[in-house]
Structure formats: structure tokens, C-alpha cells
Tab-separated table of C-alpha atoms in Angstrom:
chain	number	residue	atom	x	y	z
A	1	UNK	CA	0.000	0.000	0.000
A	2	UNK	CA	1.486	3.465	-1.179
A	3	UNK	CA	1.800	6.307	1.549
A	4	UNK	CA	-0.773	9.269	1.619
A	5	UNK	CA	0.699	12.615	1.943
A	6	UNK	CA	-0.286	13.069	5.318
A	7	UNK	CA	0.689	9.131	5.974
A	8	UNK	CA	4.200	8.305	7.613
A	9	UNK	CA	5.764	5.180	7.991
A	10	UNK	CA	7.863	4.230	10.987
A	11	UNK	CA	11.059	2.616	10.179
A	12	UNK	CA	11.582	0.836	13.432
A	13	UNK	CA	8.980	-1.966	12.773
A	14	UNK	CA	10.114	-3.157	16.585
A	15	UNK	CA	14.016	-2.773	15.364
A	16	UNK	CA	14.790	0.686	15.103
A	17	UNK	CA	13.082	2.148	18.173
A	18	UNK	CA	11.214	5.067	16.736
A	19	UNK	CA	14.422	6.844	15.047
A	20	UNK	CA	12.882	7.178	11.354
A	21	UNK	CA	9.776	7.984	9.505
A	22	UNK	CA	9.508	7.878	5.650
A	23	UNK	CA	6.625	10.851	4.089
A	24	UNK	CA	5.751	11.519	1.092
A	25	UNK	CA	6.664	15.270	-0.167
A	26	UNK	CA	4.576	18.088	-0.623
A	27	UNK	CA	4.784	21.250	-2.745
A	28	UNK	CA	5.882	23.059	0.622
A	29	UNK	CA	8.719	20.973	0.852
A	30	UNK	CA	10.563	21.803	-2.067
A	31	UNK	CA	13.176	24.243	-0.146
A	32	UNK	CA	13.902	21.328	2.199
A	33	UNK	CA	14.254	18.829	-0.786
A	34	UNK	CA	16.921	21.388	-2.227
A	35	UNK	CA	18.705	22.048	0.720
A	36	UNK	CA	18.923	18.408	1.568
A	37	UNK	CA	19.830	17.597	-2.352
A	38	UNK	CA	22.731	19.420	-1.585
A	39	UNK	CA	23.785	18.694	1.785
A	40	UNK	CA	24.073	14.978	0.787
A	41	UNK	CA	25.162	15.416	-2.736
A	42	UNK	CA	28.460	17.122	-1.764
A	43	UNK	CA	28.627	15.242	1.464
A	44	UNK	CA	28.921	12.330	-0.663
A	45	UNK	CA	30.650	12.964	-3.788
A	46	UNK	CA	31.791	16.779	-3.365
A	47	UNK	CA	35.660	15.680	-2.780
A	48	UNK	CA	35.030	14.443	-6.245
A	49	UNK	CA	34.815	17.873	-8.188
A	50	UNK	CA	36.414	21.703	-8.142
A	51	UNK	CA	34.233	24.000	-6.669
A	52	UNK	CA	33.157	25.368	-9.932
A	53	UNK	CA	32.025	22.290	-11.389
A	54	UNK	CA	30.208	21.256	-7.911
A	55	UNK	CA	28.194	24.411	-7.491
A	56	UNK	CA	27.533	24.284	-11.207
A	57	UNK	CA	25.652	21.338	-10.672
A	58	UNK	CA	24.041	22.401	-7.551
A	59	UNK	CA	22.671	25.315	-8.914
A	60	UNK	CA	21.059	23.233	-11.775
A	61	UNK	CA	19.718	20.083	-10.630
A	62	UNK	CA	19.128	20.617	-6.149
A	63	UNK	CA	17.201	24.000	-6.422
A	64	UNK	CA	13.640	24.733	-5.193
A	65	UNK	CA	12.473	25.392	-8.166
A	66	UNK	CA	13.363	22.264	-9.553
A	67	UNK	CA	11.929	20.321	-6.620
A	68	UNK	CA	8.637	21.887	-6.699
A	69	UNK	CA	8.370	21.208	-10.388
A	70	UNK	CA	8.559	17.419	-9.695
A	71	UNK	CA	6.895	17.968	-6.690
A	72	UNK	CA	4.070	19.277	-8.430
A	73	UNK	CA	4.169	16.870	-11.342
A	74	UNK	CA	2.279	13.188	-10.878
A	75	UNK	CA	4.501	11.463	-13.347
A	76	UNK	CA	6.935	12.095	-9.964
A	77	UNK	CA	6.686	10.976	-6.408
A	78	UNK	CA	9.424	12.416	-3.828
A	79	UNK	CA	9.557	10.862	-0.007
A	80	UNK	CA	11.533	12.400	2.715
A	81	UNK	CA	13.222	10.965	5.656
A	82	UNK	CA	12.896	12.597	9.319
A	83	UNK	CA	14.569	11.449	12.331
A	84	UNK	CA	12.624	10.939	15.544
A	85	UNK	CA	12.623	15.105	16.249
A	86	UNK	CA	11.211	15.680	12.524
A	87	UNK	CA	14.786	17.083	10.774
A	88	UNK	CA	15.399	15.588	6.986
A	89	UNK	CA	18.189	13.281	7.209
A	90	UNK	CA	17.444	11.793	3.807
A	91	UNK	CA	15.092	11.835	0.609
A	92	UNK	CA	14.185	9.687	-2.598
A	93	UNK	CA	13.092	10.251	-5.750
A	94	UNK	CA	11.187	8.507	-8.281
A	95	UNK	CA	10.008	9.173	-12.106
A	96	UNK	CA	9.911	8.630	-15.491
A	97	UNK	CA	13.431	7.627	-16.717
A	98	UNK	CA	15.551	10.488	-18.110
A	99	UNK	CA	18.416	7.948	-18.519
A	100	UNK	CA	20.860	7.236	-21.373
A	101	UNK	CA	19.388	3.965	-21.899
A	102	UNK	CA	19.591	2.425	-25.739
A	103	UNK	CA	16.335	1.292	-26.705
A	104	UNK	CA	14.588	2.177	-23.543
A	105	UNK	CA	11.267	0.885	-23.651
A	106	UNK	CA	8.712	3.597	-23.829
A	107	UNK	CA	6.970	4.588	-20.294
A	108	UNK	CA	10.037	3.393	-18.254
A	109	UNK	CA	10.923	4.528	-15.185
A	110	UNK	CA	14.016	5.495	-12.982
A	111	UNK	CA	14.814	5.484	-9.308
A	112	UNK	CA	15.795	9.291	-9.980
A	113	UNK	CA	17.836	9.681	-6.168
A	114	UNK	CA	18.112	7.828	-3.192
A	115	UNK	CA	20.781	10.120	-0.804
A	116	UNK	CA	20.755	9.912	3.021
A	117	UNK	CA	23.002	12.213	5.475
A	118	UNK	CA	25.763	10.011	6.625
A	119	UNK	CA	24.685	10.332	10.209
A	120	UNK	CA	21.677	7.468	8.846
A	121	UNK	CA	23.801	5.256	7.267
A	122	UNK	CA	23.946	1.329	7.950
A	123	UNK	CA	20.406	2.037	9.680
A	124	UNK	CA	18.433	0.170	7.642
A	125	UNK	CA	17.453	3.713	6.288
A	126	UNK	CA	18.263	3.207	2.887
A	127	UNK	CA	16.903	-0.243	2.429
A	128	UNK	CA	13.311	1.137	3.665
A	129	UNK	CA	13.354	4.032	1.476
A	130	UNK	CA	14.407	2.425	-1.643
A	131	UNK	CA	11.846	-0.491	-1.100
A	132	UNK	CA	9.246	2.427	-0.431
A	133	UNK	CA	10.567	4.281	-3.804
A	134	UNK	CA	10.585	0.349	-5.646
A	135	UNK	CA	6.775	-0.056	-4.628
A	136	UNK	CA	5.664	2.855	-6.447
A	137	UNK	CA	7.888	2.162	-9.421
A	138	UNK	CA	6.479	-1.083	-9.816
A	139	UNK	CA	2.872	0.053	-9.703
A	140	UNK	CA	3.309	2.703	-12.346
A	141	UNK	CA	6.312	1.837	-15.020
A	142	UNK	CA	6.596	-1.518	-16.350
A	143	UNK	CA	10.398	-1.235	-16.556
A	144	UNK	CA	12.846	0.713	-14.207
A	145	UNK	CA	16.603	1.807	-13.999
A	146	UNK	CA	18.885	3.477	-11.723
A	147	UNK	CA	22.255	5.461	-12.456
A	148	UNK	CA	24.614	5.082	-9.907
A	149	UNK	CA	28.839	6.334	-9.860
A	150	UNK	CA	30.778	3.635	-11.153
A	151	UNK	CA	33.155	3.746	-7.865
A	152	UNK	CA	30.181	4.046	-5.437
A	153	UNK	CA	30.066	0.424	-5.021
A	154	UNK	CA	27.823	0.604	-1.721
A	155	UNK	CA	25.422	1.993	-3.694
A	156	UNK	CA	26.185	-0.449	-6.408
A	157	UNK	CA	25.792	-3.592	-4.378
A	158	UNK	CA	22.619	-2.140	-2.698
A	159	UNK	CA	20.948	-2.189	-6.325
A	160	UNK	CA	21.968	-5.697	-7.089
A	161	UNK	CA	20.440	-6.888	-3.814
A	162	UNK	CA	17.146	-5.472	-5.377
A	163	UNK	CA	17.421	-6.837	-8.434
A	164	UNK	CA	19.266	-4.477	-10.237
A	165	UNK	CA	21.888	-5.522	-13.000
A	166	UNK	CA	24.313	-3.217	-14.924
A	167	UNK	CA	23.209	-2.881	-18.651
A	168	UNK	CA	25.471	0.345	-19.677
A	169	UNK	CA	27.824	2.844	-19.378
A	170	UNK	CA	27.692	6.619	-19.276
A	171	UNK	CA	29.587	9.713	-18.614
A	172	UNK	CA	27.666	12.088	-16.143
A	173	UNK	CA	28.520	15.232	-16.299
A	174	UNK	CA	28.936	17.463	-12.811
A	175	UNK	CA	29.747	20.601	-14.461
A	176	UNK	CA	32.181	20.441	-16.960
A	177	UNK	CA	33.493	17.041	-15.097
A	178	UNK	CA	32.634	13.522	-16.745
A	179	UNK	CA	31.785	11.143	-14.184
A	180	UNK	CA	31.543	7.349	-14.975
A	181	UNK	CA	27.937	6.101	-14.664
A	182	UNK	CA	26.669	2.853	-14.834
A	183	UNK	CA	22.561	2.316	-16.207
A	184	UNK	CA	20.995	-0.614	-14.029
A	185	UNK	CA	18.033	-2.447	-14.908
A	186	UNK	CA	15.477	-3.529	-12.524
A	187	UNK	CA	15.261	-7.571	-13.285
């Protein structure tokens, strides 16, 4: 059963002792989707890039105006993590698939993020959200993919436990810096 927007769903289920809930996002949350966009993007990867090329790629893809225009779309569904006093500690994304993909079957989709603060790693976080964001996928696209940093191999072996498999290779560009990218396919 998918969430509600005004539905949250604890994490603990008896195991986690109240830390995290999972919401869906609203329109008024698109300045906390930014924020947290990129608070865990450069957390994550910003050692990766110069400064120009990181804040290049801030400024495009984690503003609010970009949130609240997926936000506000249906062919999108965005869920936010809270810890137990309500502050974002991670978010996910899911949508039709922008991807790179050759041949991609029409009406695919694409598990567009999945970032968490690294205070709620090895939580069980991440599983939870990405089996919330794999729910919805499944109801509404017949076939899905991910992108994922070809030296992010957490992230990598995270996918394959869901049933993801690597079916191409991409550069993804931060800036004017080509990452490698790997396209997986939701078996």
C-alpha cells in the first residue's frame, strides 16, 4: 500500500526504536528537498569535483524550483526521511526515466535519487526508502533503472540486492566534469 501525503511510515517496525519515519513530499517541501539535495550530494561525492564544477551542478539540478516542479508533477513521487525530532536526514526520488538507456522501452521509469546524510547510514534507512521508492515504481512503469557512480560500489551492491543488474555505461557530467555512470536495470 502506497503512503498518503499526510501518511508516515515508521522505520523501526520493533528494530529501530522510533528513530525514522519515511513521508511523502509536498509542494511546501521543495526548499527542504533542495537544501537536503545538496547537503548529501556534496557530502557524498563533493571531494570528487572543483568547486566550480560542484556548485555548477548544484545550482542546476538541487534547487527549489526544480523540486517543486517534480513535486508538483504526478509522473513524480518524492519521499523524505525525518529522524525521531522531525529534521530531513534523507530523501528519494522517483520518475519517469531520463536515462541514457539504448532502446529504452517507452513509459520506463528510474529510481531518480536515493541520498541519506551520513549520520543514517547502515540504519536500515536506505533499504526502507528504496523499497518504499521500488513499490511505487512497480505500480506505475513496467520497466525501471537506476544510475549510480561507477566507484560508489555501496550503492552499487545495494541495487543488485534489489534486483538491479548493470546494462550500460555513461559519462555524467557534474559541471564540466565527466563522471563514470553505470545504467541498471530492474530484473
Amino acid at each position: 500500500m502506497l503512503l498518503s501525503t499526510a501518511k508516515r511510515t515508521n522505520l523501526c517496525n520493533g528494530v529501530m526504536n522510533d528513530q525514522f519515519d519515511i513521508r511523502i513530499g509536498s509542494p511546501e517541501d521543495a526548499e527542504i528537498f533542495a537544501k537536503l539535495g545538496a547537503q548529501t550530494f556534496d557530502e557524498s561525492f563533493g571531494h570528487l569535483y572543483a568547486p566550480k564544477d560542484l556548485n555548477a551542478f548544484l545550482a542546476d539540478n538541487h534547487t527549489k524550483t526544480a523540486n517543486a516542479r517534480m513535486l508538483g508533477d504526478p509522473a513524480y513521487r518524492l519521499w523524505l526521511v525525518e529522524d525521531g525530532d522531525a529534521r530531513p536526514v534523507g530523501y528519494g526520488v522517483g520518475g519517469p526515466c531520463d536515462l541514457p538507456v539504448p532502446d529504452l522501452p517507452e513509459g520506463s521509469g528510474e529510481l531518480v535519487r536515493l541520498y541519506l546524510l551520513k549520520e543514517a547510514y547502515g540504519k536500515g534507512v536506505g533499504s526502507a526508502l528504496l523499497e518504499e521508492v521500488l513499490a511505487w515504481l512497480r505500480e506505475n512503469f513496467e520497466h525501471n533503472f537506476v544510475s549510480v557512480y561507477a566507484k560508489n560500489y555501496g550503492a552499487q551492491r545495494l541495487y543488485a540486492r534489489y534486483g538491479f543488474v548493470k546494462i550500460h555505461e555513461y559519462d555524467f557530467m557534474v559541471g564540466s566534469h565527466a563522471d563514470p555512470e553505470w545504467i541498471m536495470k530492474l530484473a
